[in-house]
CSV table of C-alpha atoms and ligand atoms in Angstrom, one decimal:
chain,number,residue,atom,x,y,z
V,1332,MET,CA,47.9,27.7,-26.0
V,1333,ALA,CA,46.5,25.6,-28.8
V,1334,SER,CA,48.3,26.1,-32.1
V,1335,ARG,CA,47.4,25.8,-35.7
V,1336,GLU,CA,49.8,24.3,-38.2
V,1337,TRP,CA,49.1,24.8,-41.9
V,1338,TYR,CA,50.9,22.9,-44.7
V,1339,GLU,CA,50.6,23.2,-48.4
V,1340,GLU,CA,51.1,19.4,-48.5
V,1341,LEU,CA,51.5,16.7,-45.9
V,1342,PRO,CA,51.4,12.9,-46.0
V,1343,SER,CA,48.5,13.1,-43.5
V,1344,THR,CA,47.3,15.7,-41.1
V,1345,GLN,CA,46.2,12.9,-38.8
V,1346,ALA,CA,49.8,11.5,-38.5
V,1347,ARG,CA,51.1,15.0,-37.7
V,1348,ALA,CA,48.4,15.7,-35.1
V,1349,LEU,CA,49.0,12.4,-33.4
V,1350,GLU,CA,52.7,13.3,-33.1
V,1351,LEU,CA,51.8,16.7,-31.6
V,1352,ALA,CA,49.4,15.0,-29.2
V,1353,ARG,CA,52.0,12.5,-28.0
V,1354,GLY,CA,54.3,15.5,-27.5
V,1355,GLY,CA,51.9,17.2,-25.1
V,1356,SER,CA,50.1,19.7,-27.3
V,1357,PRO,CA,47.0,21.2,-25.8
V,1358,ALA,CA,43.4,20.4,-26.7
V,1359,GLY,CA,42.3,22.5,-29.7
V,1360,THR,CA,45.6,22.0,-31.6
V,1361,ARG,CA,44.8,21.8,-35.3
V,1362,VAL,CA,46.7,20.6,-38.3
V,1363,VAL,CA,45.5,21.6,-41.8
V,1364,ALA,CA,46.9,20.8,-45.2
V,1365,GLY,CA,46.1,22.0,-48.7
V,1366,ARG,CA,46.5,18.4,-49.9
V,1367,GLN,CA,47.7,15.1,-48.5
V,1368,SER,CA,49.9,12.5,-50.2
V,1369,ALA,CA,48.8,9.7,-47.9
V,1370,GLY,CA,45.4,10.7,-46.6
V,1371,ARG,CA,43.9,7.9,-44.4
V,1372,GLY,CA,40.3,7.0,-44.1
V,1373,ARG,CA,38.5,4.7,-41.6
V,1374,LEU,CA,39.6,1.0,-41.8
V,1375,ASP,CA,42.8,2.1,-43.4
V,1376,HIS,CA,41.1,3.1,-46.6
V,1377,ARG,CA,42.9,5.7,-48.7
V,1378,TRP,CA,41.4,9.2,-48.6
V,1379,ALA,CA,41.9,11.0,-51.9
V,1380,SER,CA,43.2,14.5,-50.9
V,1381,PRO,CA,44.1,16.8,-53.8
V,1382,ASP,CA,43.7,20.6,-53.8
V,1383,GLY,CA,40.1,21.7,-53.3
V,1384,GLY,CA,39.2,19.8,-50.1
V,1385,LEU,CA,39.4,20.4,-46.4
V,1386,TYR,CA,41.9,18.2,-44.6
V,1387,LEU,CA,41.9,18.9,-40.9
V,1388,SER,CA,42.9,17.1,-37.7
V,1389,ILE,CA,42.1,18.5,-34.3
V,1390,LEU,CA,43.0,17.3,-30.8
V,1391,VAL,CA,40.2,17.0,-28.2
V,1392,PRO,CA,40.1,15.4,-24.8
V,1393,THR,CA,38.5,11.9,-24.8
V,1394,PRO,CA,34.9,12.2,-23.6
V,1395,GLU,CA,35.1,9.6,-20.8
V,1396,ARG,CA,31.3,8.9,-20.6
V,1397,ALA,CA,30.9,7.6,-24.1
V,1398,PRO,CA,34.2,7.7,-26.1
V,1399,ALA,CA,32.8,5.4,-28.8
V,1400,LEU,CA,30.1,8.0,-29.6
V,1401,LEU,CA,32.6,10.6,-30.6
V,1402,PRO,CA,32.5,10.1,-34.5
V,1403,LEU,CA,28.7,10.2,-34.4
V,1404,ALA,CA,28.7,13.2,-32.1
V,1405,VAL,CA,31.0,15.1,-34.5
V,1406,ALA,CA,28.9,14.0,-37.5
V,1407,ALA,CA,25.7,15.2,-35.9
V,1408,ARG,CA,27.1,18.6,-34.9
V,1409,TRP,CA,28.7,19.1,-38.3
V,1410,ALA,CA,25.6,18.1,-40.3
V,1411,SER,CA,23.4,20.3,-38.2
V,1412,GLU,CA,25.7,23.4,-38.8
V,1413,LEU,CA,26.0,22.7,-42.5
V,1414,HIS,CA,22.3,22.2,-42.8
V,1415,HIS,CA,21.6,25.4,-40.9
V,1416,ARG,CA,23.9,27.4,-43.2
V,1417,TYR,CA,23.1,25.9,-46.6
V,1418,SER,CA,19.8,23.9,-46.1
V,1419,LEU,CA,21.6,20.9,-47.4
V,1420,PRO,CA,19.8,17.5,-47.2
V,1421,LEU,CA,22.4,15.8,-45.1
V,1422,SER,CA,22.3,12.3,-43.6
V,1423,ILE,CA,24.8,10.5,-41.4
V,1424,LYS,CA,25.9,7.2,-42.8
V,1425,TRP,CA,26.9,5.1,-39.8
V,1426,PRO,CA,29.3,5.5,-38.2
V,1427,ASN,CA,31.3,8.4,-39.7
V,1428,ASP,CA,30.2,9.7,-43.1
V,1429,LEU,CA,28.3,12.7,-44.2
V,1430,PHE,CA,26.0,12.0,-47.1
V,1431,VAL,CA,23.9,14.4,-49.2
V,1432,VAL,CA,20.6,12.7,-50.2
V,1433,GLY,CA,19.1,15.1,-52.8
V,1434,PRO,CA,15.5,14.6,-53.9
V,1435,GLY,CA,15.3,12.0,-56.6
V,1436,ARG,CA,19.1,11.6,-56.6
V,1437,SER,CA,21.1,8.8,-55.0
V,1438,ALA,CA,23.1,9.4,-51.8
V,1439,ARG,CA,26.6,10.8,-52.3
V,1440,LYS,CA,29.4,11.1,-49.8
V,1441,LEU,CA,30.4,14.7,-48.9
V,1442,GLY,CA,32.8,14.1,-46.1
V,1443,GLY,CA,34.1,11.7,-43.5
V,1444,ILE,CA,35.4,11.6,-40.0
V,1445,LEU,CA,38.2,9.5,-38.6
V,1446,VAL,CA,38.8,9.4,-34.8
V,1447,ASP,CA,42.1,8.0,-33.4
V,1448,ARG,CA,42.6,7.7,-29.6
V,1449,VAL,CA,46.0,8.7,-28.3
V,1450,ASP,CA,47.8,9.0,-25.0
V,1451,SER,CA,48.9,12.5,-24.2
V,1452,PRO,CA,51.3,13.5,-21.4
V,1453,THR,CA,49.2,16.5,-20.7
V,1454,LEU,CA,45.6,15.5,-21.5
V,1455,GLY,CA,45.8,11.8,-20.5
V,1456,SER,CA,43.5,10.1,-22.9
V,1457,ALA,CA,42.8,12.2,-25.9
V,1458,ALA,CA,41.4,11.9,-29.4
V,1459,VAL,CA,42.5,13.2,-32.8
V,1460,VAL,CA,39.5,14.0,-34.9
V,1461,GLY,CA,40.3,13.9,-38.6
V,1462,ILE,CA,37.8,15.6,-41.0
V,1463,GLY,CA,37.9,15.4,-44.7
V,1464,LEU,CA,35.3,17.5,-46.7
V,1465,ASN,CA,34.9,17.7,-50.5
V,1466,VAL,CA,34.6,21.4,-51.1
V,1467,GLU,CA,35.6,22.1,-54.8
V,1468,PHE,CA,37.2,18.7,-55.4
V,1469,PRO,CA,36.0,16.3,-56.9
V,1470,LEU,CA,34.7,18.2,-59.8
V,1471,ALA,CA,31.3,17.0,-61.1
V,1472,GLY,CA,32.1,15.0,-64.3
V,1473,GLY,CA,35.8,15.0,-63.5
V,1474,ALA,CA,37.7,11.8,-64.2
V,1475,ASP,CA,39.1,11.8,-60.7
V,1476,ARG,CA,35.7,11.8,-59.0
V,1477,PRO,CA,35.4,8.7,-56.9
V,1478,ASP,CA,32.2,6.7,-57.3
V,1479,GLY,CA,29.5,7.9,-55.0
V,1480,ALA,CA,31.2,11.2,-54.1
V,1481,THR,CA,29.9,14.7,-54.1
V,1482,ALA,CA,31.3,18.1,-53.2
V,1483,LEU,CA,29.9,21.3,-51.7
V,1484,ALA,CA,30.4,23.0,-55.1
V,1485,ASP,CA,27.6,20.7,-56.4
V,1486,TRP,CA,25.1,22.2,-54.0
V,1487,VAL,CA,26.2,25.6,-52.7
V,1488,ARG,CA,26.9,28.8,-54.6
V,1489,PRO,CA,29.0,30.8,-54.0
V,1490,VAL,CA,31.2,27.9,-52.9
V,1491,PRO,CA,32.2,28.5,-49.2
V,1492,SER,CA,35.9,28.9,-48.6
V,1493,ILE,CA,38.0,26.1,-47.2
V,1494,SER,CA,39.0,28.3,-44.3
V,1495,GLU,CA,35.4,28.9,-43.4
V,1496,MET,CA,34.7,25.2,-43.6
V,1497,GLU,CA,37.8,24.6,-41.3
V,1498,GLU,CA,36.1,26.8,-38.6
V,1499,VAL,CA,32.8,25.0,-38.9
V,1500,ALA,CA,34.4,21.6,-38.7
V,1501,SER,CA,36.7,22.5,-35.8
V,1502,ALA,CA,33.8,23.9,-33.8
V,1503,ALA,CA,31.8,20.8,-34.5
V,1504,ALA,CA,34.6,18.6,-33.1
V,1505,GLU,CA,35.2,20.7,-30.0
V,1506,VAL,CA,31.5,21.1,-29.2
V,1507,ALA,CA,30.8,17.4,-29.8
V,1508,ALA,CA,33.5,16.4,-27.4
V,1509,ALA,CA,32.3,18.8,-24.8
V,1510,GLN,CA,28.7,17.7,-25.3
V,1511,LEU,CA,29.6,14.1,-24.7
V,1512,ALA,CA,31.2,15.1,-21.3
V,1513,THR,CA,27.8,16.3,-20.0
V,1514,PRO,CA,25.4,13.8,-18.3
V,1515,ARG,CA,22.7,14.2,-21.0
V,1516,GLY,CA,25.2,14.5,-23.9
V,1517,PRO,CA,25.3,10.8,-25.0
V,1518,ALA,CA,21.5,10.5,-25.2
V,1519,GLU,CA,21.2,13.8,-27.1
V,1520,VAL,CA,23.8,12.7,-29.6
V,1521,VAL,CA,22.0,9.4,-30.2
V,1522,ARG,CA,18.7,11.2,-30.7
V,1523,ALA,CA,20.2,13.7,-33.1
V,1524,CYS,CA,21.8,10.8,-35.1
V,1525,ARG,CA,18.6,8.8,-35.2
V,1526,GLY,CA,17.0,11.8,-36.9
V,1527,ARG,CA,19.6,11.9,-39.6
V,1528,LEU,CA,20.5,8.2,-40.0
V,1529,TYR,CA,21.0,7.2,-43.6
V,1530,GLY,CA,19.4,4.0,-44.9
V,1531,VAL,CA,16.8,3.1,-42.3
V,1532,GLY,CA,14.7,0.3,-43.7
V,1533,ALA,CA,17.2,-0.4,-46.5
V,1534,TRP,CA,19.2,-3.7,-47.0
V,1535,ALA,CA,22.8,-3.4,-46.0
V,1536,ARG,CA,25.9,-5.6,-45.7
V,1537,VAL,CA,28.6,-5.3,-43.0
V,1538,ASP,CA,32.2,-6.3,-44.0
V,1539,GLY,CA,30.8,-8.0,-47.1
V,1540,ARG,CA,29.2,-10.7,-45.1
V,1541,LEU,CA,26.4,-10.1,-42.7
V,1542,ARG,CA,23.3,-8.8,-44.6
V,1543,GLY,CA,20.2,-7.4,-43.1
V,1544,ARG,CA,17.8,-4.4,-42.9
V,1545,ILE,CA,18.9,-1.3,-41.1
V,1546,GLU,CA,16.6,-0.8,-38.1
V,1547,GLY,CA,18.2,2.1,-36.4
V,1548,LEU,CA,20.7,2.9,-33.6
V,1549,ASP,CA,20.7,1.5,-30.1
V,1550,ASP,CA,21.4,3.7,-27.1
V,1551,ASP,CA,25.2,3.2,-27.3
V,1552,GLY,CA,25.3,4.2,-30.9
V,1553,ALA,CA,25.6,0.7,-32.3
V,1554,LEU,CA,23.8,0.1,-35.6
V,1555,ILE,CA,20.9,-2.3,-35.3
V,1556,LEU,CA,20.7,-4.7,-38.2
V,1557,GLU,CA,17.6,-6.9,-38.5
V,1558,THR,CA,18.7,-10.2,-40.0
V,1559,GLY,CA,16.9,-13.5,-40.0
V,1560,GLY,CA,14.5,-12.3,-37.3
V,1561,ALA,CA,17.3,-11.3,-35.0
V,1562,ARG,CA,18.4,-7.8,-34.1
V,1563,VAL,CA,22.1,-7.7,-34.3
V,1564,PRO,CA,24.0,-4.7,-32.8
V,1565,ILE,CA,27.0,-3.7,-35.0
V,1566,ARG,CA,29.7,-1.8,-33.2
V,1567,ALA,CA,32.4,-1.7,-35.9
V,1568,GLY,CA,32.7,-2.6,-39.5
V,1569,ASP,CA,32.3,-1.5,-43.1
V,1570,LEU,CA,28.7,-0.8,-43.9
V,1571,ARG,CA,27.5,-0.9,-47.5
V,1572,VAL,CA,23.9,0.2,-47.9
V,1573,GLU,CA,22.1,-1.2,-50.9
V,1574,GLU,CA,20.2,1.8,-52.2
V,1575,PRO,CA,16.6,1.2,-53.1
V,1576,ALA,CA,16.1,1.3,-56.9
S,2908,LIG,C1,36.5,8.2,-43.8
S,2908,LIG,O1,35.5,8.6,-44.3
S,2908,LIG,O2,36.9,7.1,-43.9
S,2908,LIG,C2,37.2,9.2,-42.9
S,2908,LIG,C3,38.1,10.1,-43.7
S,2908,LIG,C4,38.9,11.1,-42.9
S,2908,LIG,C5,39.9,11.9,-43.8
S,2908,LIG,C6,40.6,12.9,-43.0
S,2908,LIG,S1,41.3,14.2,-44.0
S,2908,LIG,C7,42.1,14.8,-42.6
S,2908,LIG,C8,42.6,13.7,-41.8
S,2908,LIG,N1,43.9,13.2,-42.3
S,2908,LIG,C9,43.9,12.0,-42.7
S,2908,LIG,O3,44.8,11.3,-43.2
S,2908,LIG,N2,42.6,11.5,-42.7
S,2908,LIG,C10,41.7,12.5,-42.0
Protein backbone atom coordinates (compact mmCIF):
# COMPACT_ATOMS: atom_id res chain seq x y z
CA MET A 1 0.00 0.00 0.00
CA ALA A 2 1.16 3.52 -0.75
CA SER A 3 2.57 5.23 2.32
CA ARG A 4 2.87 8.85 3.45
CA GLU A 5 5.95 10.03 5.28
CA TRP A 6 5.82 13.36 7.07
CA TYR A 7 8.85 15.14 8.46
CA GLU A 8 9.14 18.39 10.37
CA GLU A 9 12.33 19.03 8.38
CA LEU A 10 14.18 17.20 5.61
CA PRO A 11 16.97 18.24 3.27
CA SER A 12 14.61 17.53 0.34
CA THR A 13 11.40 15.51 0.01
CA GLN A 14 12.48 14.81 -3.56
CA ALA A 15 15.66 13.03 -2.46
CA ARG A 16 13.73 10.91 0.07
CA ALA A 17 11.00 10.00 -2.44
CA LEU A 18 13.62 8.99 -5.04
CA GLU A 19 15.19 6.73 -2.41
CA LEU A 20 11.79 5.15 -1.67
CA ALA A 21 11.11 4.68 -5.40
CA ARG A 22 14.45 2.91 -5.91
CA GLY A 23 13.55 0.66 -2.97
CA GLY A 24 10.31 -0.46 -4.67
CA SER A 25 7.67 1.71 -2.96
CA PRO A 26 4.32 1.70 -4.77
CA ALA A 27 2.78 4.44 -6.89
CA GLY A 28 1.08 7.05 -4.72
CA THR A 29 3.84 7.05 -2.07
CA ARG A 30 4.19 10.58 -0.69
CA VAL A 31 6.85 12.44 1.24
CA VAL A 32 5.95 15.76 2.86
CA ALA A 33 8.04 18.10 4.99
CA GLY A 34 7.25 21.15 7.09
CA ARG A 35 10.45 22.74 5.80
CA GLN A 36 13.46 21.71 3.71
CA SER A 37 17.08 22.61 4.28
CA ALA A 38 18.14 21.81 0.69
CA GLY A 39 14.98 22.20 -1.40
CA ARG A 40 15.77 21.74 -5.08
CA GLY A 41 14.11 23.47 -8.01
CA ARG A 42 14.36 22.81 -11.71
CA LEU A 43 17.82 23.20 -13.33
CA ASP A 44 19.32 22.72 -9.86
CA HIS A 45 18.09 26.06 -8.59
CA ARG A 46 17.56 26.32 -4.86
CA TRP A 47 13.95 26.20 -3.64
CA ALA A 48 13.53 28.30 -0.51
CA SER A 49 11.57 26.09 1.89
CA PRO A 50 10.90 27.58 5.33
CA ASP A 51 7.75 26.90 7.39
CA GLY A 52 4.57 28.06 5.68
CA GLY A 53 4.83 26.25 2.37
CA LEU A 54 3.81 22.91 0.93
CA TYR A 55 6.79 20.67 0.14
CA LEU A 56 5.55 17.42 -1.38
CA SER A 57 7.00 14.64 -3.52
CA ILE A 58 4.79 11.90 -4.88
CA LEU A 59 5.63 8.78 -6.87
CA VAL A 60 3.68 8.06 -10.08
CA PRO A 61 4.16 5.57 -12.92
CA THR A 62 5.83 7.16 -15.97
CA PRO A 63 3.17 7.84 -18.59
CA GLU A 64 4.73 6.03 -21.53
CA ARG A 65 2.83 7.88 -24.25
CA ALA A 66 4.21 11.33 -23.47
CA PRO A 67 6.59 11.35 -20.48
CA ALA A 68 7.90 14.81 -21.33
CA LEU A 69 4.42 16.27 -20.90
CA LEU A 70 4.15 15.26 -17.24
CA PRO A 71 5.18 18.64 -15.70
CA LEU A 72 2.72 20.50 -17.94
CA ALA A 73 -0.02 17.94 -17.26
CA VAL A 74 0.42 18.35 -13.49
CA ALA A 75 0.49 22.15 -13.85
CA ALA A 76 -2.74 22.16 -15.88
CA ARG A 77 -4.61 19.92 -13.42
CA TRP A 78 -3.32 21.78 -10.40
CA ALA A 79 -4.11 25.22 -11.86
CA SER A 80 -7.58 24.13 -12.86
CA GLU A 81 -8.38 22.81 -9.35
CA LEU A 82 -7.02 25.93 -7.60
CA HIS A 83 -8.93 28.13 -10.01
CA HIS A 84 -12.11 26.16 -9.41
CA ARG A 85 -11.76 26.50 -5.62
CA TYR A 86 -10.55 30.08 -5.30
CA SER A 87 -11.16 31.76 -8.68
CA LEU A 88 -7.48 32.61 -8.82
CA PRO A 89 -6.19 34.06 -12.10
CA LEU A 90 -3.61 31.33 -12.70
CA SER A 91 -1.28 30.90 -15.63
CA ILE A 92 1.29 28.27 -16.47
CA LYS A 93 4.75 29.57 -17.12
CA TRP A 94 6.38 27.01 -19.38
CA PRO A 95 7.28 24.39 -18.46
CA ASN A 96 6.61 23.99 -14.74
CA ASP A 97 5.58 27.12 -12.87
CA LEU A 98 2.26 28.32 -11.58
CA PHE A 99 1.90 32.09 -11.81
CA VAL A 100 -0.79 34.41 -10.54
CA VAL A 101 -1.44 37.20 -13.00
CA GLY A 102 -3.74 39.62 -11.18
CA PRO A 103 -5.44 42.49 -13.02
CA GLY A 104 -3.06 45.42 -13.31
CA ARG A 105 -0.39 43.56 -11.35
CA SER A 106 2.68 41.85 -12.65
CA ALA A 107 2.87 38.07 -12.73
CA ARG A 108 4.10 36.38 -9.58
CA LYS A 109 5.23 32.82 -8.97
CA LEU A 110 2.96 30.83 -6.63
CA GLY A 111 4.37 27.34 -7.04
CA GLY A 112 6.62 25.07 -9.03
CA ILE A 113 6.86 21.48 -10.21
CA LEU A 114 9.95 19.32 -10.51
CA VAL A 115 9.76 15.91 -12.19
CA ASP A 116 12.56 13.35 -11.81
CA ARG A 117 12.48 10.04 -13.67
CA VAL A 118 13.58 7.02 -11.67
CA ASP A 119 13.93 3.25 -12.19
CA SER A 120 11.83 1.30 -9.73
CA PRO A 121 12.10 -2.46 -9.16
CA THR A 122 8.30 -2.68 -8.94
CA LEU A 123 7.00 0.02 -11.31
CA GLY A 124 9.73 -0.11 -13.94
CA SER A 125 10.00 3.45 -15.15
CA ALA A 126 8.53 5.86 -12.62
CA ALA A 127 8.54 9.56 -11.89
CA VAL A 128 8.78 11.52 -8.68
CA VAL A 129 6.68 14.68 -8.94
CA GLY A 130 7.92 17.36 -6.56
CA ILE A 131 5.56 20.20 -5.79
CA GLY A 132 6.34 23.40 -3.91
CA LEU A 133 3.54 25.84 -3.11
CA ASN A 134 3.80 29.15 -1.28
CA VAL A 135 0.92 29.07 1.20
CA GLU A 136 1.72 31.49 4.06
CA PHE A 137 5.36 31.93 3.16
CA PRO A 138 6.71 34.26 1.83
CA LEU A 139 4.91 37.01 3.72
CA ALA A 140 4.00 40.05 1.67
CA GLY A 141 6.57 42.75 2.47
CA GLY A 142 8.79 40.24 4.29
CA ALA A 143 12.53 40.59 3.82
CA ASP A 144 12.79 36.92 2.84
CA ARG A 145 10.29 37.19 -0.05
CA PRO A 146 12.14 36.24 -3.24
CA ASP A 147 11.70 38.64 -6.14
CA GLY A 148 8.63 37.83 -8.16
CA ALA A 149 7.07 35.45 -5.62
CA THR A 150 3.54 35.40 -4.25
CA ALA A 151 1.72 33.22 -1.74
CA LEU A 152 -1.83 31.93 -1.43
CA ALA A 153 -2.22 34.16 1.62
CA ASP A 154 -2.01 37.19 -0.70
CA TRP A 155 -5.13 36.04 -2.50
CA VAL A 156 -7.27 33.67 -0.45
CA ARG A 157 -8.92 34.25 2.95
CA PRO A 158 -9.17 32.25 5.11
CA VAL A 159 -5.83 30.85 4.03
CA PRO A 160 -6.26 27.17 3.07
CA SER A 161 -4.42 24.67 5.24
CA ILE A 162 -1.20 23.11 4.00
CA SER A 163 -2.73 19.65 4.44
CA GLU A 164 -5.66 20.57 2.20
CA MET A 165 -3.18 21.86 -0.38
CA GLU A 166 -1.29 18.56 -0.09
CA GLU A 167 -4.45 16.66 -1.07
CA VAL A 168 -5.13 18.97 -4.03
CA ALA A 169 -1.55 18.76 -5.31
CA SER A 170 -1.32 14.97 -4.82
CA ALA A 171 -4.56 14.42 -6.71
CA ALA A 172 -3.34 16.70 -9.52
CA ALA A 173 -0.15 14.64 -9.92
CA GLU A 174 -1.95 11.29 -9.90
CA VAL A 175 -4.77 12.37 -12.21
CA ALA A 176 -2.29 14.00 -14.62
CA ALA A 177 -0.20 10.82 -14.88
CA ALA A 178 -3.35 8.73 -15.46
CA GLN A 179 -4.65 11.22 -18.04
CA LEU A 180 -1.42 11.04 -20.05
CA ALA A 181 -1.76 7.25 -20.20
CA THR A 182 -5.04 7.54 -22.16
CA PRO A 183 -5.04 7.87 -25.97
CA ARG A 184 -6.45 11.41 -25.94
CA GLY A 185 -4.60 12.53 -22.79
CA PRO A 186 -1.57 14.21 -24.41
CA ALA A 187 -3.73 16.31 -26.77
CA GLU A 188 -6.06 17.30 -23.89
CA VAL A 189 -3.09 18.37 -21.79
CA VAL A 190 -1.62 20.53 -24.56
CA ARG A 191 -5.03 22.14 -25.17
CA ALA A 192 -5.46 22.92 -21.46
CA CYS A 193 -1.95 24.39 -21.24
CA ARG A 194 -2.44 26.54 -24.34
CA GLY A 195 -5.45 28.07 -22.61
CA ARG A 196 -3.37 29.08 -19.60
CA LEU A 197 0.05 29.71 -21.13
CA TYR A 198 1.78 32.73 -19.63
CA GLY A 199 3.49 35.29 -21.83
CA VAL A 200 2.03 34.55 -25.26
CA GLY A 201 3.11 37.43 -27.53
CA ALA A 202 5.73 38.68 -25.03
CA TRP A 203 9.46 38.78 -25.62
CA ALA A 204 11.41 36.14 -23.76
CA ARG A 205 14.91 34.77 -23.44
CA VAL A 206 15.95 31.13 -23.08
CA ASP A 207 19.07 30.35 -21.04
CA GLY A 208 20.07 34.00 -21.25
CA ARG A 209 20.79 33.69 -24.98
CA LEU A 210 18.08 32.98 -27.51
CA ARG A 211 15.55 35.85 -27.58
CA GLY A 212 12.21 35.86 -29.35
CA ARG A 213 8.48 36.24 -29.00
CA ILE A 214 6.48 33.47 -27.38
CA GLU A 215 4.10 32.08 -29.95
CA GLY A 216 2.60 29.13 -28.09
CA LEU A 217 3.03 25.39 -27.58
CA ASP A 218 3.49 22.74 -30.22
CA ASP A 219 1.67 19.40 -30.04
CA ASP A 220 4.49 17.83 -28.01
CA GLY A 221 4.44 20.59 -25.40
CA ALA A 222 7.56 22.35 -26.72
CA LEU A 223 7.48 26.14 -26.43
CA ILE A 224 7.48 27.87 -29.80
CA LEU A 225 9.64 30.96 -29.90
CA GLU A 226 9.43 33.18 -32.95
CA THR A 227 12.87 34.61 -33.54
CA GLY A 228 14.23 36.31 -36.65
CA GLY A 229 11.35 34.95 -38.73
CA ALA A 230 11.94 31.35 -37.62
CA ARG A 231 9.75 29.29 -35.30
CA VAL A 232 12.08 27.56 -32.87
CA PRO A 233 10.73 24.74 -30.66
CA ILE A 234 12.24 24.88 -27.17
CA ARG A 235 12.21 21.54 -25.34
CA ALA A 236 14.29 22.46 -22.28
CA GLY A 237 15.80 25.56 -20.76
CA ASP A 238 15.38 28.47 -18.42
CA LEU A 239 12.70 30.82 -19.77
CA ARG A 240 12.72 34.47 -18.72
CA VAL A 241 9.68 36.37 -19.92
CA GLU A 242 10.13 40.11 -20.36
CA GLU A 243 6.88 41.46 -19.00
CA PRO A 244 5.26 44.17 -21.04
CA ALA A 245 5.55 47.55 -19.24
C1 LIG B 1 10.78 24.83 -9.65
O1 LIG B 1 9.98 25.75 -9.77
O2 LIG B 1 11.95 24.95 -10.04
C2 LIG B 1 10.32 23.54 -9.03
C3 LIG B 1 10.31 23.60 -7.54
C4 LIG B 1 9.97 22.28 -6.89
C5 LIG B 1 10.15 22.33 -5.38
C6 LIG B 1 9.64 21.09 -4.73
S1 LIG B 1 9.36 21.31 -3.00
C7 LIG B 1 9.11 19.60 -2.82
C8 LIG B 1 10.14 18.91 -3.68
N1 LIG B 1 11.39 18.78 -2.94
C9 LIG B 1 12.37 19.47 -3.50
O3 LIG B 1 13.56 19.53 -3.07
N2 LIG B 1 11.93 20.13 -4.57
C10 LIG B 1 10.54 19.85 -4.82
